[in-house]
XYZ file of C-alpha atoms in Angstrom:
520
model
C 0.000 0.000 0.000
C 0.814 3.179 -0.802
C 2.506 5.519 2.098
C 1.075 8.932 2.276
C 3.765 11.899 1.561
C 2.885 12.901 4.917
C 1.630 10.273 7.523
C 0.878 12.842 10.520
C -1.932 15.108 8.095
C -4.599 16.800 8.705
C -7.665 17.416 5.561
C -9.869 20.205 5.835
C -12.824 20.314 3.395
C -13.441 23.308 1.421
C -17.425 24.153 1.215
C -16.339 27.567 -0.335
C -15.972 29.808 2.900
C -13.593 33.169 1.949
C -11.678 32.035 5.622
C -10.957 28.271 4.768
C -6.921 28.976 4.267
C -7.078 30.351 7.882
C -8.247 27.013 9.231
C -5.054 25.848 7.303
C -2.721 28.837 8.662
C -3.767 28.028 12.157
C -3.122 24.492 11.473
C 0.399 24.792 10.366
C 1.153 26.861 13.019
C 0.633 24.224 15.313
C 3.183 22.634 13.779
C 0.926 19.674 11.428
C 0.839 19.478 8.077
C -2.462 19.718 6.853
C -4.297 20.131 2.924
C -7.449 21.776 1.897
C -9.640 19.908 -0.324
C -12.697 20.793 -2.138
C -15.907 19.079 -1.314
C -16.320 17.234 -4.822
C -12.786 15.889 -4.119
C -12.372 15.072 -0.534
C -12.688 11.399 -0.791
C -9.776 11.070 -3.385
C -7.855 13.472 -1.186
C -8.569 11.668 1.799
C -7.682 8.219 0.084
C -4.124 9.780 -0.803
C -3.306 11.576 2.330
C -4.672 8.642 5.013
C -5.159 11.919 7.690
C -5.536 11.864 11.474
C -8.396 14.115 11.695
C -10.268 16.516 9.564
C -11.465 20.174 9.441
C -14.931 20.574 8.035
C -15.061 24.621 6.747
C -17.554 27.194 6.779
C -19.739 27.967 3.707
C -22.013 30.124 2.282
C -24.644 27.632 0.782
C -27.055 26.116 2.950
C -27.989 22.811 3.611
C -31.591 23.457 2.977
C -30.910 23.987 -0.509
C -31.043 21.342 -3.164
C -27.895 19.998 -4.369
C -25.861 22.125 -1.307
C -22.763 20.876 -0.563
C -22.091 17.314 1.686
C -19.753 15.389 3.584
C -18.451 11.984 1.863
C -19.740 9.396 3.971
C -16.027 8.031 3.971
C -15.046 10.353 6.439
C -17.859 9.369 8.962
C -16.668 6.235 8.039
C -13.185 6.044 8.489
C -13.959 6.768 12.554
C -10.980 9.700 12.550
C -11.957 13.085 14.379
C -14.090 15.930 12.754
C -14.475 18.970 13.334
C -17.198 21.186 12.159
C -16.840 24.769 11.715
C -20.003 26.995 10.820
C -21.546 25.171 7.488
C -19.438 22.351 8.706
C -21.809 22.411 11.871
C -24.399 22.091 10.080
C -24.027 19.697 7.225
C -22.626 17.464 10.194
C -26.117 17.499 12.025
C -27.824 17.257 8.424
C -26.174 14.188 7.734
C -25.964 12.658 11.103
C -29.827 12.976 12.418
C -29.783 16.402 13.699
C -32.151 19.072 11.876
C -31.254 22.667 10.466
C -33.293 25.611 9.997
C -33.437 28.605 8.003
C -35.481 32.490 9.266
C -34.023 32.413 13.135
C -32.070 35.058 13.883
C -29.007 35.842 12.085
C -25.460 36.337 13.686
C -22.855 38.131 11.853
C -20.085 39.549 14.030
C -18.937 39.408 17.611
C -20.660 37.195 20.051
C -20.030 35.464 23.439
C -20.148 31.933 23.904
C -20.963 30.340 27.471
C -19.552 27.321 28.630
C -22.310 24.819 29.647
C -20.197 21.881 30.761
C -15.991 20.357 30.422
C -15.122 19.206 27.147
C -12.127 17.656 26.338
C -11.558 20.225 23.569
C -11.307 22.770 25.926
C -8.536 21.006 27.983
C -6.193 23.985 29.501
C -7.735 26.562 27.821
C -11.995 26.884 28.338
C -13.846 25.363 31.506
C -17.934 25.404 32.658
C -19.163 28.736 33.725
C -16.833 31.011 31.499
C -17.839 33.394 28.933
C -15.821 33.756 26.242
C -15.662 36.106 22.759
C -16.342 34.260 19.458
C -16.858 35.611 15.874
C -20.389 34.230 13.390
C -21.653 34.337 10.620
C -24.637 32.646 9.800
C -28.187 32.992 8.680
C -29.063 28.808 8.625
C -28.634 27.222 12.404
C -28.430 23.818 13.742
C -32.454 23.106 15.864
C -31.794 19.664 16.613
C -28.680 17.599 17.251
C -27.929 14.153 16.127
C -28.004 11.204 18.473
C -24.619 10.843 20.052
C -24.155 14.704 20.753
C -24.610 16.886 23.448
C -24.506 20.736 23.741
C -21.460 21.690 25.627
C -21.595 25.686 24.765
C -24.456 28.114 23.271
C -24.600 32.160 22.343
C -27.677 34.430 23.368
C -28.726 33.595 19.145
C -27.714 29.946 18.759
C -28.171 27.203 21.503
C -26.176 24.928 19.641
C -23.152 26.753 19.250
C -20.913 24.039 20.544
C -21.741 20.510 20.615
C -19.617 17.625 21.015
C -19.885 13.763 20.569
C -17.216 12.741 22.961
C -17.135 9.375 22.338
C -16.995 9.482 18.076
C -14.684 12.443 18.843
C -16.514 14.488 16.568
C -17.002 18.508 17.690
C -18.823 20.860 15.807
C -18.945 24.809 16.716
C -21.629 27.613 14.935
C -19.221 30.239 15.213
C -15.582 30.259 13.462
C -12.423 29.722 15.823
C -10.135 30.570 12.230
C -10.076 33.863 12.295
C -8.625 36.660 14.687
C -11.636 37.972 15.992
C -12.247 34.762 18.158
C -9.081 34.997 20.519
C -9.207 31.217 21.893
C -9.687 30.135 18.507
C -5.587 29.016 17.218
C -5.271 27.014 20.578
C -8.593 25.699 20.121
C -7.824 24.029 16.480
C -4.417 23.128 18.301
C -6.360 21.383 20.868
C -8.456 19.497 18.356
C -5.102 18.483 16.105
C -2.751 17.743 18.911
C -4.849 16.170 21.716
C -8.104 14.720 20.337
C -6.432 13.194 17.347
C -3.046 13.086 18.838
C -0.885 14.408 16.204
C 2.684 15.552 17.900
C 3.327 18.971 16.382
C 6.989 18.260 14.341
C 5.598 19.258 11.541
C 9.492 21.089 10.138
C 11.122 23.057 7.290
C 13.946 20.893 7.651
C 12.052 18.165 7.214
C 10.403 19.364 4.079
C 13.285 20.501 3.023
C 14.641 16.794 2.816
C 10.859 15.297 1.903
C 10.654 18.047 -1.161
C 14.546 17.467 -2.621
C 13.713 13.753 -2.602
C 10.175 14.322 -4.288
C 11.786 16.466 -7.153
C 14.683 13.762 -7.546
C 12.268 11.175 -8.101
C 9.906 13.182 -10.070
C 12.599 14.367 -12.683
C 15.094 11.772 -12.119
C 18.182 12.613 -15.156
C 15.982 15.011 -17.117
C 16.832 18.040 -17.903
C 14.447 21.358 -15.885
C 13.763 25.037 -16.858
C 12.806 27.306 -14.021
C 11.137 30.447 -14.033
C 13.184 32.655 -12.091
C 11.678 35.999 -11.612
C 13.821 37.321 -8.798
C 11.123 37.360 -6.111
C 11.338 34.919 -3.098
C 8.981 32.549 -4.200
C 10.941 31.276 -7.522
C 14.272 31.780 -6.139
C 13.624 29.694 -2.951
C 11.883 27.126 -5.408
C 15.346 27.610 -7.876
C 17.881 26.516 -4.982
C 15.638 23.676 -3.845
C 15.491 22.260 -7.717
C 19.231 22.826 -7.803
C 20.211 20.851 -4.771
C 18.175 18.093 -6.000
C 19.565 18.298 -9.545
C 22.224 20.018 -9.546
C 23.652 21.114 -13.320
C 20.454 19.451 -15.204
C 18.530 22.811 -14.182
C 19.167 25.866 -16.084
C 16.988 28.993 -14.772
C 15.856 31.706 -17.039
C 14.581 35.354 -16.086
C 11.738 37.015 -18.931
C 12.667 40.858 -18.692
C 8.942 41.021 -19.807
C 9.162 44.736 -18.995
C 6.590 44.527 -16.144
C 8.939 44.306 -13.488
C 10.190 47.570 -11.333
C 13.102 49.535 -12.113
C 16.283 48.103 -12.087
C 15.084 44.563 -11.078
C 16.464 42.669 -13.731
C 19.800 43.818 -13.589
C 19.826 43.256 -9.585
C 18.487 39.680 -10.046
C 21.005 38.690 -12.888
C 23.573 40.111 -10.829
C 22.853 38.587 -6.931
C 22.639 34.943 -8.496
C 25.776 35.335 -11.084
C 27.862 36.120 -8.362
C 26.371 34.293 -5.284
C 24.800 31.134 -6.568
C 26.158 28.493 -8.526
C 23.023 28.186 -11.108
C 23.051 28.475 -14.907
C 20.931 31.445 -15.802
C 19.740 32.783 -18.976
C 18.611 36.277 -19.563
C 15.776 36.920 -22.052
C 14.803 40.065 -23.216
C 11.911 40.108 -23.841
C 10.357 43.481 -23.140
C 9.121 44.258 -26.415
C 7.373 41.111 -27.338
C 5.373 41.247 -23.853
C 4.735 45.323 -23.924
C 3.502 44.642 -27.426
C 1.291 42.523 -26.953
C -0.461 44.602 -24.157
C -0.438 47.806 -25.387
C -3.644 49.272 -25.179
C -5.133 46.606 -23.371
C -7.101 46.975 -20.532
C -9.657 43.915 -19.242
C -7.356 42.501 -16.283
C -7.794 38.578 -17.076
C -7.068 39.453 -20.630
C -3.747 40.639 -19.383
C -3.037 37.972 -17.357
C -3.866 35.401 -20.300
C -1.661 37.626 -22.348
C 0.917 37.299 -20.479
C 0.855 33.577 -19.174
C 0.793 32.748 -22.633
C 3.577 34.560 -23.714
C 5.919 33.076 -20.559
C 4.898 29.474 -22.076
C 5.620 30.592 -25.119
C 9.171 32.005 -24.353
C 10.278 29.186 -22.118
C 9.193 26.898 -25.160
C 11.694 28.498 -27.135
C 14.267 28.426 -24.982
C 13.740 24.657 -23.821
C 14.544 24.329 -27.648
C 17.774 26.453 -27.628
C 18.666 23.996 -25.216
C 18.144 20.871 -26.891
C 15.170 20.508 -25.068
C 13.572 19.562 -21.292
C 11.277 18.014 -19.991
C 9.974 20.018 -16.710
C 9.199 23.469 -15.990
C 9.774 24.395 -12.394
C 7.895 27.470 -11.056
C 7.423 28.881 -7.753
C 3.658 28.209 -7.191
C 2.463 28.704 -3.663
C -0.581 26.883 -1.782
C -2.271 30.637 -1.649
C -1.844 30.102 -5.799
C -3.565 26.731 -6.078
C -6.154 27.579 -3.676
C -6.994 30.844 -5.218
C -7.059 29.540 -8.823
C -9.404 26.690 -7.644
C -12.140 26.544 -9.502
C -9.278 25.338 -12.159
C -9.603 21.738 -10.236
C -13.239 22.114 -9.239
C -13.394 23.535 -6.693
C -16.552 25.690 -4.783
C -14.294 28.700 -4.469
C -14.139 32.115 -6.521
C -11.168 31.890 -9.328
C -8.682 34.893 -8.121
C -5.849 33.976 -9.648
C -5.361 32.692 -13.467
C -1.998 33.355 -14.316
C -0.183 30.502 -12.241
C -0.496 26.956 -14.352
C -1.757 24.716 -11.592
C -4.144 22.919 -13.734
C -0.679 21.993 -16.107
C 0.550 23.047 -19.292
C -0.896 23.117 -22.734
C -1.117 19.652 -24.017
C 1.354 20.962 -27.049
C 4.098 22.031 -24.688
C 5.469 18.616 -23.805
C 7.095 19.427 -20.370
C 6.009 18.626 -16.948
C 5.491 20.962 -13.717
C 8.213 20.875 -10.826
C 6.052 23.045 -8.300
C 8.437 22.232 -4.746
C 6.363 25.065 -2.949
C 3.044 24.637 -3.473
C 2.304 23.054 -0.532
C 3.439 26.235 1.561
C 2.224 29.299 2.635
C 4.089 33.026 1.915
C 5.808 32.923 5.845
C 6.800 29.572 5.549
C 8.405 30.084 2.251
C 10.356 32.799 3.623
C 11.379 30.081 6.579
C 12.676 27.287 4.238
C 14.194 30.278 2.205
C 16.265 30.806 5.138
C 16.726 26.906 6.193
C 18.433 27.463 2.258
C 21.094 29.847 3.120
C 19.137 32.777 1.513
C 19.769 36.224 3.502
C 17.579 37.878 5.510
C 17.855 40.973 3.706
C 16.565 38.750 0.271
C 14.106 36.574 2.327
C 12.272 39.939 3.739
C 11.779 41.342 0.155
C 8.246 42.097 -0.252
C 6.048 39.770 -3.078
C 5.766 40.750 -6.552
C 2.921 39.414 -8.882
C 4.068 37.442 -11.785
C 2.000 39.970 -14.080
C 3.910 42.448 -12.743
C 2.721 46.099 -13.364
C 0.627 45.166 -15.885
C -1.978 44.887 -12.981
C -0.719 47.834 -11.237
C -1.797 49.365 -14.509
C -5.229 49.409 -14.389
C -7.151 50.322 -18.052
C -5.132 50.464 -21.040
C -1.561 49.560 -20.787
C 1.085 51.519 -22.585
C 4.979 52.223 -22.423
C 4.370 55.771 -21.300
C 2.311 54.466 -18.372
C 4.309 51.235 -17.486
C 7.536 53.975 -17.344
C 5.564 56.730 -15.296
C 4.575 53.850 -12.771
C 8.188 52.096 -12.241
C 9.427 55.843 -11.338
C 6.624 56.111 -8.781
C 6.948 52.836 -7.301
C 10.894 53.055 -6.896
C 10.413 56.385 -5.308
C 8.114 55.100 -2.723
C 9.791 52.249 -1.689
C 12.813 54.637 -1.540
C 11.009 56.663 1.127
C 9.579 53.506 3.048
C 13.335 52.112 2.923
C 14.342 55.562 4.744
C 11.775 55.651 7.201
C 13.053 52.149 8.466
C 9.642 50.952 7.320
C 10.260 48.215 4.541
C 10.663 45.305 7.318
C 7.251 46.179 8.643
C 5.220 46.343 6.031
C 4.275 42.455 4.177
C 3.842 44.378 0.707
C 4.075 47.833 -0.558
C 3.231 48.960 -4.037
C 2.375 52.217 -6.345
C -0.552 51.953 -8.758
C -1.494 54.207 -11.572
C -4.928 54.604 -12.127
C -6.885 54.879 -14.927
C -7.932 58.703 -13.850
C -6.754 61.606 -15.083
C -7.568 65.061 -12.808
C -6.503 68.701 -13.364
C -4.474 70.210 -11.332
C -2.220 73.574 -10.241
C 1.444 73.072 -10.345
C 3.121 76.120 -10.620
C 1.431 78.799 -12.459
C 0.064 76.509 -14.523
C -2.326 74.313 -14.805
C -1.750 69.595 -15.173
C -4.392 66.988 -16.031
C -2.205 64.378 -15.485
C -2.586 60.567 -13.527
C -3.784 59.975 -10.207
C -0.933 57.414 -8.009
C -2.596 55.516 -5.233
C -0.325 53.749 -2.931
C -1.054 50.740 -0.717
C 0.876 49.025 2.037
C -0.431 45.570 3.598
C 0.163 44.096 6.955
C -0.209 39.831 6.630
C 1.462 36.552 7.494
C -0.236 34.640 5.056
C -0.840 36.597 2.227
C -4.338 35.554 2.787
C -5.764 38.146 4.913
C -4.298 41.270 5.250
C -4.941 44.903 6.604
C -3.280 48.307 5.590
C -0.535 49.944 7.375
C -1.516 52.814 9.068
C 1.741 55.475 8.270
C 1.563 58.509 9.379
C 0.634 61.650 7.575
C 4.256 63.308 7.477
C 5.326 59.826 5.924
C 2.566 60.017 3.010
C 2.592 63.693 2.645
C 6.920 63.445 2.110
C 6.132 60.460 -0.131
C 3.660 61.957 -1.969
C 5.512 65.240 -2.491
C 8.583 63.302 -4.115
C 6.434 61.292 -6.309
C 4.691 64.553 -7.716
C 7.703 66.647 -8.212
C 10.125 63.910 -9.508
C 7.548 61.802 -11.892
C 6.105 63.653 -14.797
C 2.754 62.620 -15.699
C 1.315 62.395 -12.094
C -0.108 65.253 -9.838
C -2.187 63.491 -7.081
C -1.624 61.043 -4.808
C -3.881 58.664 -2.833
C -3.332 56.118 -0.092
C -5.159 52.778 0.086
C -7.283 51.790 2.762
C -9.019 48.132 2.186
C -7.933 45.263 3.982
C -8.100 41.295 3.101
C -10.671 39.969 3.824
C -13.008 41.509 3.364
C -13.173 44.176 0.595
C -10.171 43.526 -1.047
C -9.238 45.587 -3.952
C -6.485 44.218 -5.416
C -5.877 46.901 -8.160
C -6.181 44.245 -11.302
């Protein structure tokens, strides 16, 4: 039989809930490995990974509804732990004798859940008689409990906002214990992973490290690999772990599509040439790709755009080479889980642009992807665990589009130019304010807006810059950095006086989730 890749796992089903990669975040940081999987797919996923326990998600179907989303009866089946989080409550009970009903009263936001009765869930952590601050959202909620269950916690709107069958070790909870605004909830989900299903938290870079090197070996054995090497953390922790596996069969290239900010190419071609033993190729390619998207403005039309010219370019040179047979790229489990609906999943395609469904059926190469199983933060760890600086591991992400998305409307030279002057300038100013190490991601956009203005004696109508600065661990979730005003007024000022074609400046406010603008 079969060994899963990793024995100690946890699966969490994905019924489409925007918060699902937090269950996973919190997870990880309890030191186990765990996978999401969607719904439709869960009892494949569960067949290959053999886990300990698994994570039912929220969801914002309901299991009134005809054809809603279920629970594969495998997992009942299988007699491992489960817990249910919001939906996951409630498709629980739906399946498992209990009843749920629709026009009580909604919860969305803060609540306080009181602690009926010991559970062994709450072991160190909650006890009867406490009151304690939990986050909902739900409009559906569980009336009835199956047989087996008992109610060990309720809210003033939901009387059945903890139960627990002690003995089948299954828990389910109406509010959701994933995200911030329930404080107990990380040491909760540790609680459920480490001593209901017993899974010792070693989960290690190290030992992915090791586990991934071995996994590309076998995968590519003595063929030859092409990576895509953009200079951002992602493919240049993803280029060092191909290279100790293979060694001189990978040779990395770097598209100068022209998207990328000023000076980049030149600093990436330079840091690995003279610190890193890797065979890179430098394609210039900025006229092909700025081509091609001149004038162009519907944001997945740019991204096709320019996916298809990457494949396209690392066809040709796979040919100048004589030829090979994988493509490694630095996808990330944020990628695959955001592009989804590309595997069916429930969730809303975000991003296109990363090939984690694989490549055309002409291009005759496989994908090495040694990252995808990680989130942003722990890329950044096994980039370290690599010998990679600090100073490189800290950089902030980059999209693979580039500024084409931080373009928004019609792309042209003129604009792509008047944007990389902006951009450098601010993270000039963040560097100086001692900033940059604070901040997850920082980035200038030029927006499609044009406004007259007074600069001098005369009068502008020239572009609007907005900037935006993130706070996150994840890249999942993420909230804007609150600078100061004499930061964004000496920012703003440089930007204006030193970049022709711009006389106003905005700052960003949305966070992740929810309201996201994401300037694409």
């Amino acid at each position: 039989m079969t060994q899963p890749a990793h024995p100690d796992s946890v699966l969490i089903v994905d019924f489409g809930s925007q918060v699902t990669q937090l269950i996973a975040r919190r997870v990880r940081e309890a030191g186990v490995y765990c996978e999401i999987a969607p719904f439709q797919t869960a009892d494949t996923a569960f067949k290959r990974m053999k886990p300990k326990a698994v994570i039912l998600s929220g969801s914002p179907a309901s299991t009134l509804d005809e054809g809603s989303p279920r629970i594969t009866q495998l997992i009942f089946d299988s007699r491992v732990p489960v817990f249910g989080i919001c939906y996951g409550q409630q498709a629980m009970c739906a399946q498992l004798g209990g009843k749920v009903e629709s026009g009580h009263h909604r919860e969305f936001g803060r609540a306080f859940l009181d602690i009926g009765k010991d559970c062994a869930l709450f072991e160190g952590l909650w006890s009867a008689g406490s009151r304690h601050q939990v986050w909902m959202s739900h409009g559906d909620r569980v009336t009835s409990i199956p047989p087996g269950f008992e109610v060990v916690a309720t809210s003033a709107n939901a009387p059945f906002a903890f139960i627990a069958d002690e003995k089948r070790k299954y828990y389910a909870v109406q509010f959701h214990p994933e995200v911030v605004h329930t404080p107990d909830g990380a040491k909760l989900i540790a609680n459920f992973v480490h001593k209901i299903a017993g899974i010792k938290g070693d989960w290690t870079m190290s030992a992915y490290r090791a586990k991934a090197v071995q996994a590309i070996r076998d995968q590519v054995g003595d063929k030859r690999v092409i990576c895509a090497l953009s200079g951002g953390v992602d493919s240049s922790v993803a280029a060092l772990l191909i290279h100790e596996a293979v060694g001189d069969q990978l040779t990395c290239i770097l598209v100068d599509h022209g998207l990328m900010r000023k000076n980049e190419a030149a600093d990436v071609v330079a840091m690995f040439k003279e610190h890193y033993n890797l065979h890179l190729i430098h394609v210039d390619a900025v006229d092909r790709f700025v081509g091609e998207l001149e004038g162009v403005s519907d944001p997945e039309t740019k991204r096709k755009i320019i996916g298809r010219l990457f494949i396209e370019t690392f066809e040709e040179e796979a040919k100048k080479l004589g030829g090979a047979d994988f493509l490694g790229q630095g996808t990330l489990y944020p990628d695959v889980i955001e592009s989804v609906s590309f595997t069916g999943g429930p969730s809303v395609t975000i991003k296109s642009h990363h090939n984690v469904g694989g490549l055309p059926e002409r291009m005759n190469m496989q994908l090495v992807e040694p990252l995808r199983e990680l989130f942003k933060d722990e890329v950044r760890v096994l980039g370290k665990e690599l010998g990679l600086p600090d100073s490189f591991i800290g950089r902030h992400p980059f999209p693979g589009p580039g500024l084409a998305i931080r373009c928004p409307g019609g792309v042209t030279r003129e604009k792509l130019d008047i944007l990389r002057e902006a951009d450098a300038i601010y993270l000039d100013e963040i560097r100086k304010a001692g900033l940059y190490d604070a901040i997850w991601q920082a980035f200038a956009v030029l927006l499609p807006v044009q406004t007259v203005g007074v600069m001098g004696d005369g009068r502008t109508y020239e572009f609007v810059c907005a900037l935006r600065a993130v706070t996150s661990v994840d890249g999942m979730t993420a909230d804007f950095y609150h600078y100061d005003m004499e930061f964004l007024g000496r920012a703003a000022t440089r930007i204006i006086n030193e970049v022709r074609g711009i006389n106003r400046v905005v700052y960003d406010v949305t966070s992740k989730p929810p309201g996201t603008i994401e300037w694409e």
